[in-house]
Every structure is written in structure tokens, then in C-alpha cells.
């Protein structure tokens, strides 16, 4: 299997022999993609909100390479695109990312008992 540790620059080399110089190929970059882990909402599975009071939800998608794209879905299945802010943070391995998406909205009566979800993906789990 290909591992994240295989993400590197490679070169083929043939050692020298008597009277023959060593031969090296051009460099080849191997890029290893890693799907993000399952996203989660920081505030938990159930939140209480008050109508017309600004509410914020935060979704974290850990460990993707490249950083994940996060999408918010309201309780009616629509993708939320307004008032969404996304941040990425490079992890200590300097290859993978944590992606955080924050959505801010004004709850209305129609949101009562609705399920908001976030989903995350990157090129690794789209191919």
C-alpha cells in the first residue's frame, strides 16, 4: 500500500562501475492524498438556540491532504453558503490539515427540531 510517508521526491540511480560514471534519473514527485476523517460539530449533537439570536456552529474535519472542503446543510437539505467562514491549519506532520468551518445564522421557528449537518471531502475521497 501507498502510505503518507511515501509522499516525497524520488530518483532512480545506477551506481558507478570501473570506468563508468553513475547515472541518475530526473526527479519524480509522488503526491499522496489522504481523505479527511469524519467531520464533527464542536457544539455536539443537540443544541438549544433562541429565535432571532445569532447562533454559531463549528464543524471540524481532521487530517485531510489536501485540506478538506466542508459543506453545511440545513434541515431541509439545502447547502448553506452565506455567513460561512473556513480556516485550515497545517498539522505537525507538515502534510495533513485540519479544516474548520463556522456558520453563523439567525434561528427561526422553521428551524425547530431540524438537523443541520456538515460534510467534508477532498480529492482523495472523490477519485
PDB file of C-alpha atoms in Angstrom:
ATOM      1  CA  UNK A   1       0.000   0.000   0.000  1.00  0.00           C
ATOM      2  CA  UNK A   2       0.994   3.608  -0.509  1.00  0.00           C
ATOM      3  CA  UNK A   3       1.442   5.498   2.762  1.00  0.00           C
ATOM      4  CA  UNK A   4       1.581   9.186   3.634  1.00  0.00           C
ATOM      5  CA  UNK A   5       5.275   8.695   4.394  1.00  0.00           C
ATOM      6  CA  UNK A   6       5.762   7.868   0.682  1.00  0.00           C
ATOM      7  CA  UNK A   7       4.864  11.457  -0.231  1.00  0.00           C
ATOM      8  CA  UNK A   8       8.317  12.569  -1.390  1.00  0.00           C
ATOM      9  CA  UNK A   9      10.721  13.264  -4.216  1.00  0.00           C
ATOM     10  CA  UNK A  10      12.192  10.140  -5.839  1.00  0.00           C
ATOM     11  CA  UNK A  11      15.097   9.492  -8.133  1.00  0.00           C
ATOM     12  CA  UNK A  12      16.450   6.357  -9.788  1.00  0.00           C
ATOM     13  CA  UNK A  13      20.195   5.857  -9.502  1.00  0.00           C
ATOM     14  CA  UNK A  14      22.560   3.337 -11.038  1.00  0.00           C
ATOM     15  CA  UNK A  15      25.843   3.013  -9.209  1.00  0.00           C
ATOM     16  CA  UNK A  16      29.194   3.568 -10.839  1.00  0.00           C
ATOM     17  CA  UNK A  17      31.423   0.727 -12.016  1.00  0.00           C
ATOM     18  CA  UNK A  18      35.029   0.664 -13.114  1.00  0.00           C
ATOM     19  CA  UNK A  19      35.352   3.323 -15.791  1.00  0.00           C
ATOM     20  CA  UNK A  20      31.590   4.061 -15.856  1.00  0.00           C
ATOM     21  CA  UNK A  21      30.093   7.152 -14.220  1.00  0.00           C
ATOM     22  CA  UNK A  22      26.939   6.834 -12.084  1.00  0.00           C
ATOM     23  CA  UNK A  23      23.641   7.573 -13.793  1.00  0.00           C
ATOM     24  CA  UNK A  24      20.732   9.437 -12.192  1.00  0.00           C
ATOM     25  CA  UNK A  25      17.219   9.940 -13.483  1.00  0.00           C
ATOM     26  CA  UNK A  26      15.305  13.166 -13.296  1.00  0.00           C
ATOM     27  CA  UNK A  27      13.375  13.714 -10.059  1.00  0.00           C
ATOM     28  CA  UNK A  28       9.797  12.479  -9.751  1.00  0.00           C
ATOM     29  CA  UNK A  29       7.403  13.831  -7.126  1.00  0.00           C
ATOM     30  CA  UNK A  30       4.941  11.334  -5.603  1.00  0.00           C
ATOM     31  CA  UNK A  31       1.964  13.096  -4.062  1.00  0.00           C
ATOM     32  CA  UNK A  32      -0.098  11.025  -1.628  1.00  0.00           C
ATOM     33  CA  UNK A  33      -3.652  12.201  -0.936  1.00  0.00           C
ATOM     34  CA  UNK A  34      -5.336  11.355   2.373  1.00  0.00           C
ATOM     35  CA  UNK A  35      -9.118  11.531   2.841  1.00  0.00           C
ATOM     36  CA  UNK A  36     -10.210  13.581   5.850  1.00  0.00           C
ATOM     37  CA  UNK A  37     -11.532  11.873   8.948  1.00  0.00           C
ATOM     38  CA  UNK A  38     -15.264  12.147   9.648  1.00  0.00           C
ATOM     39  CA  UNK A  39     -16.265  15.728  10.415  1.00  0.00           C
ATOM     40  CA  UNK A  40     -17.917  16.638  13.690  1.00  0.00           C
ATOM     41  CA  UNK A  41     -19.812  19.629  15.051  1.00  0.00           C
ATOM     42  CA  UNK A  42     -17.978  21.061  18.050  1.00  0.00           C
ATOM     43  CA  UNK A  43     -21.191  22.114  19.839  1.00  0.00           C
ATOM     44  CA  UNK A  44     -22.377  18.500  19.933  1.00  0.00           C
ATOM     45  CA  UNK A  45     -25.330  16.553  18.605  1.00  0.00           C
ATOM     46  CA  UNK A  46     -28.061  18.721  20.143  1.00  0.00           C
ATOM     47  CA  UNK A  47     -28.028  22.457  20.729  1.00  0.00           C
ATOM     48  CA  UNK A  48     -30.577  24.895  22.059  1.00  0.00           C
ATOM     49  CA  UNK A  49     -30.980  28.233  20.339  1.00  0.00           C
ATOM     50  CA  UNK A  50     -33.279  31.206  20.683  1.00  0.00           C
ATOM     51  CA  UNK A  51     -35.194  32.575  17.725  1.00  0.00           C
ATOM     52  CA  UNK A  52     -33.602  35.688  16.188  1.00  0.00           C
ATOM     53  CA  UNK A  53     -30.456  35.378  18.338  1.00  0.00           C
ATOM     54  CA  UNK A  54     -27.311  34.830  16.331  1.00  0.00           C
ATOM     55  CA  UNK A  55     -26.138  31.223  16.593  1.00  0.00           C
ATOM     56  CA  UNK A  56     -22.797  29.787  15.527  1.00  0.00           C
ATOM     57  CA  UNK A  57     -21.967  26.189  14.634  1.00  0.00           C
ATOM     58  CA  UNK A  58     -18.423  24.953  14.136  1.00  0.00           C
ATOM     59  CA  UNK A  59     -17.505  21.892  12.075  1.00  0.00           C
ATOM     60  CA  UNK A  60     -14.050  20.302  12.174  1.00  0.00           C
ATOM     61  CA  UNK A  61     -12.675  17.912   9.564  1.00  0.00           C
ATOM     62  CA  UNK A  62      -9.368  16.449  10.776  1.00  0.00           C
ATOM     63  CA  UNK A  63      -6.391  15.147   8.889  1.00  0.00           C
ATOM     64  CA  UNK A  64      -7.017  15.600   5.170  1.00  0.00           C
ATOM     65  CA  UNK A  65      -4.376  16.035   2.493  1.00  0.00           C
ATOM     66  CA  UNK A  66      -5.118  18.322   0.832  1.00  0.00           C
ATOM     67  CA  UNK A  67      -7.319  20.253   3.241  1.00  0.00           C
ATOM     68  CA  UNK A  68     -10.977  19.215   3.093  1.00  0.00           C
ATOM     69  CA  UNK A  69     -13.817  21.215   1.622  1.00  0.00           C
ATOM     70  CA  UNK A  70     -16.609  21.471   4.192  1.00  0.00           C
ATOM     71  CA  UNK A  71     -20.262  21.914   3.260  1.00  0.00           C
ATOM     72  CA  UNK A  72     -23.124  22.847   5.584  1.00  0.00           C
ATOM     73  CA  UNK A  73     -26.646  21.509   5.013  1.00  0.00           C
ATOM     74  CA  UNK A  74     -29.746  22.896   6.695  1.00  0.00           C
ATOM     75  CA  UNK A  75     -32.602  20.794   7.964  1.00  0.00           C
ATOM     76  CA  UNK A  76     -34.325  20.976   4.573  1.00  0.00           C
ATOM     77  CA  UNK A  77     -31.356  19.588   2.666  1.00  0.00           C
ATOM     78  CA  UNK A  78     -30.188  22.906   1.233  1.00  0.00           C
ATOM     79  CA  UNK A  79     -26.488  23.760   1.124  1.00  0.00           C
ATOM     80  CA  UNK A  80     -25.726  26.824   3.249  1.00  0.00           C
ATOM     81  CA  UNK A  81     -23.371  29.240   1.523  1.00  0.00           C
ATOM     82  CA  UNK A  82     -23.995  32.532   3.350  1.00  0.00           C
ATOM     83  CA  UNK A  83     -22.147  33.514   6.526  1.00  0.00           C
ATOM     84  CA  UNK A  84     -19.701  30.594   6.324  1.00  0.00           C
ATOM     85  CA  UNK A  85     -16.043  31.059   7.225  1.00  0.00           C
ATOM     86  CA  UNK A  86     -13.400  28.355   6.704  1.00  0.00           C
ATOM     87  CA  UNK A  87      -9.921  28.041   8.201  1.00  0.00           C
ATOM     88  CA  UNK A  88      -7.195  25.450   7.680  1.00  0.00           C
ATOM     89  CA  UNK A  89      -4.351  24.529   9.995  1.00  0.00           C
ATOM     90  CA  UNK A  90      -1.277  22.542   8.951  1.00  0.00           C
ATOM     91  CA  UNK A  91      -0.664  19.624  11.319  1.00  0.00           C
ATOM     92  CA  UNK A  92       2.672  18.745  12.934  1.00  0.00           C
ATOM     93  CA  UNK A  93       3.463  16.195  10.201  1.00  0.00           C
ATOM     94  CA  UNK A  94       3.516  19.206   7.839  1.00  0.00           C
ATOM     95  CA  UNK A  95       1.494  17.264   5.281  1.00  0.00           C
ATOM     96  CA  UNK A  96      -2.107  16.983   6.545  1.00  0.00           C
ATOM     97  CA  UNK A  97      -4.588  19.669   7.546  1.00  0.00           C
ATOM     98  CA  UNK A  98      -7.423  20.240   9.980  1.00  0.00           C
ATOM     99  CA  UNK A  99     -10.202  22.249   8.357  1.00  0.00           C
ATOM    100  CA  UNK A 100     -12.686  24.228  10.439  1.00  0.00           C
ATOM    101  CA  UNK A 101     -15.859  25.752   9.056  1.00  0.00           C
ATOM    102  CA  UNK A 102     -18.018  28.147  11.039  1.00  0.00           C
ATOM    103  CA  UNK A 103     -21.562  29.045  10.050  1.00  0.00           C
ATOM    104  CA  UNK A 104     -23.473  31.880  11.690  1.00  0.00           C
ATOM    105  CA  UNK A 105     -27.237  32.238  11.311  1.00  0.00           C
ATOM    106  CA  UNK A 106     -30.399  33.552  12.953  1.00  0.00           C
ATOM    107  CA  UNK A 107     -32.601  30.633  14.049  1.00  0.00           C
ATOM    108  CA  UNK A 108     -36.260  30.890  13.093  1.00  0.00           C
ATOM    109  CA  UNK A 109     -39.309  28.904  14.083  1.00  0.00           C
ATOM    110  CA  UNK A 110     -38.901  26.806  10.915  1.00  0.00           C
ATOM    111  CA  UNK A 111     -35.541  25.559  12.269  1.00  0.00           C
ATOM    112  CA  UNK A 112     -37.151  23.947  15.344  1.00  0.00           C
ATOM    113  CA  UNK A 113     -36.158  20.258  15.576  1.00  0.00           C
ATOM    114  CA  UNK A 114     -34.271  20.481  12.277  1.00  0.00           C
ATOM    115  CA  UNK A 115     -30.954  18.740  11.781  1.00  0.00           C
ATOM    116  CA  UNK A 116     -28.043  20.791  10.497  1.00  0.00           C
ATOM    117  CA  UNK A 117     -25.132  18.732   9.209  1.00  0.00           C
ATOM    118  CA  UNK A 118     -21.678  19.286   7.822  1.00  0.00           C
ATOM    119  CA  UNK A 119     -19.894  17.103   5.314  1.00  0.00           C
ATOM    120  CA  UNK A 120     -16.247  17.070   4.292  1.00  0.00           C
ATOM    121  CA  UNK A 121     -14.309  15.720   1.356  1.00  0.00           C
ATOM    122  CA  UNK A 122     -11.155  16.262  -0.646  1.00  0.00           C
ATOM    123  CA  UNK A 123      -9.663  14.866  -3.844  1.00  0.00           C
ATOM    124  CA  UNK A 124      -8.671  11.626  -2.057  1.00  0.00           C
ATOM    125  CA  UNK A 125     -12.233  10.503  -1.492  1.00  0.00           C
ATOM    126  CA  UNK A 126     -13.634  11.982  -4.732  1.00  0.00           C
ATOM    127  CA  UNK A 127     -11.441   9.935  -7.047  1.00  0.00           C
TER     128      UNK A 127
END
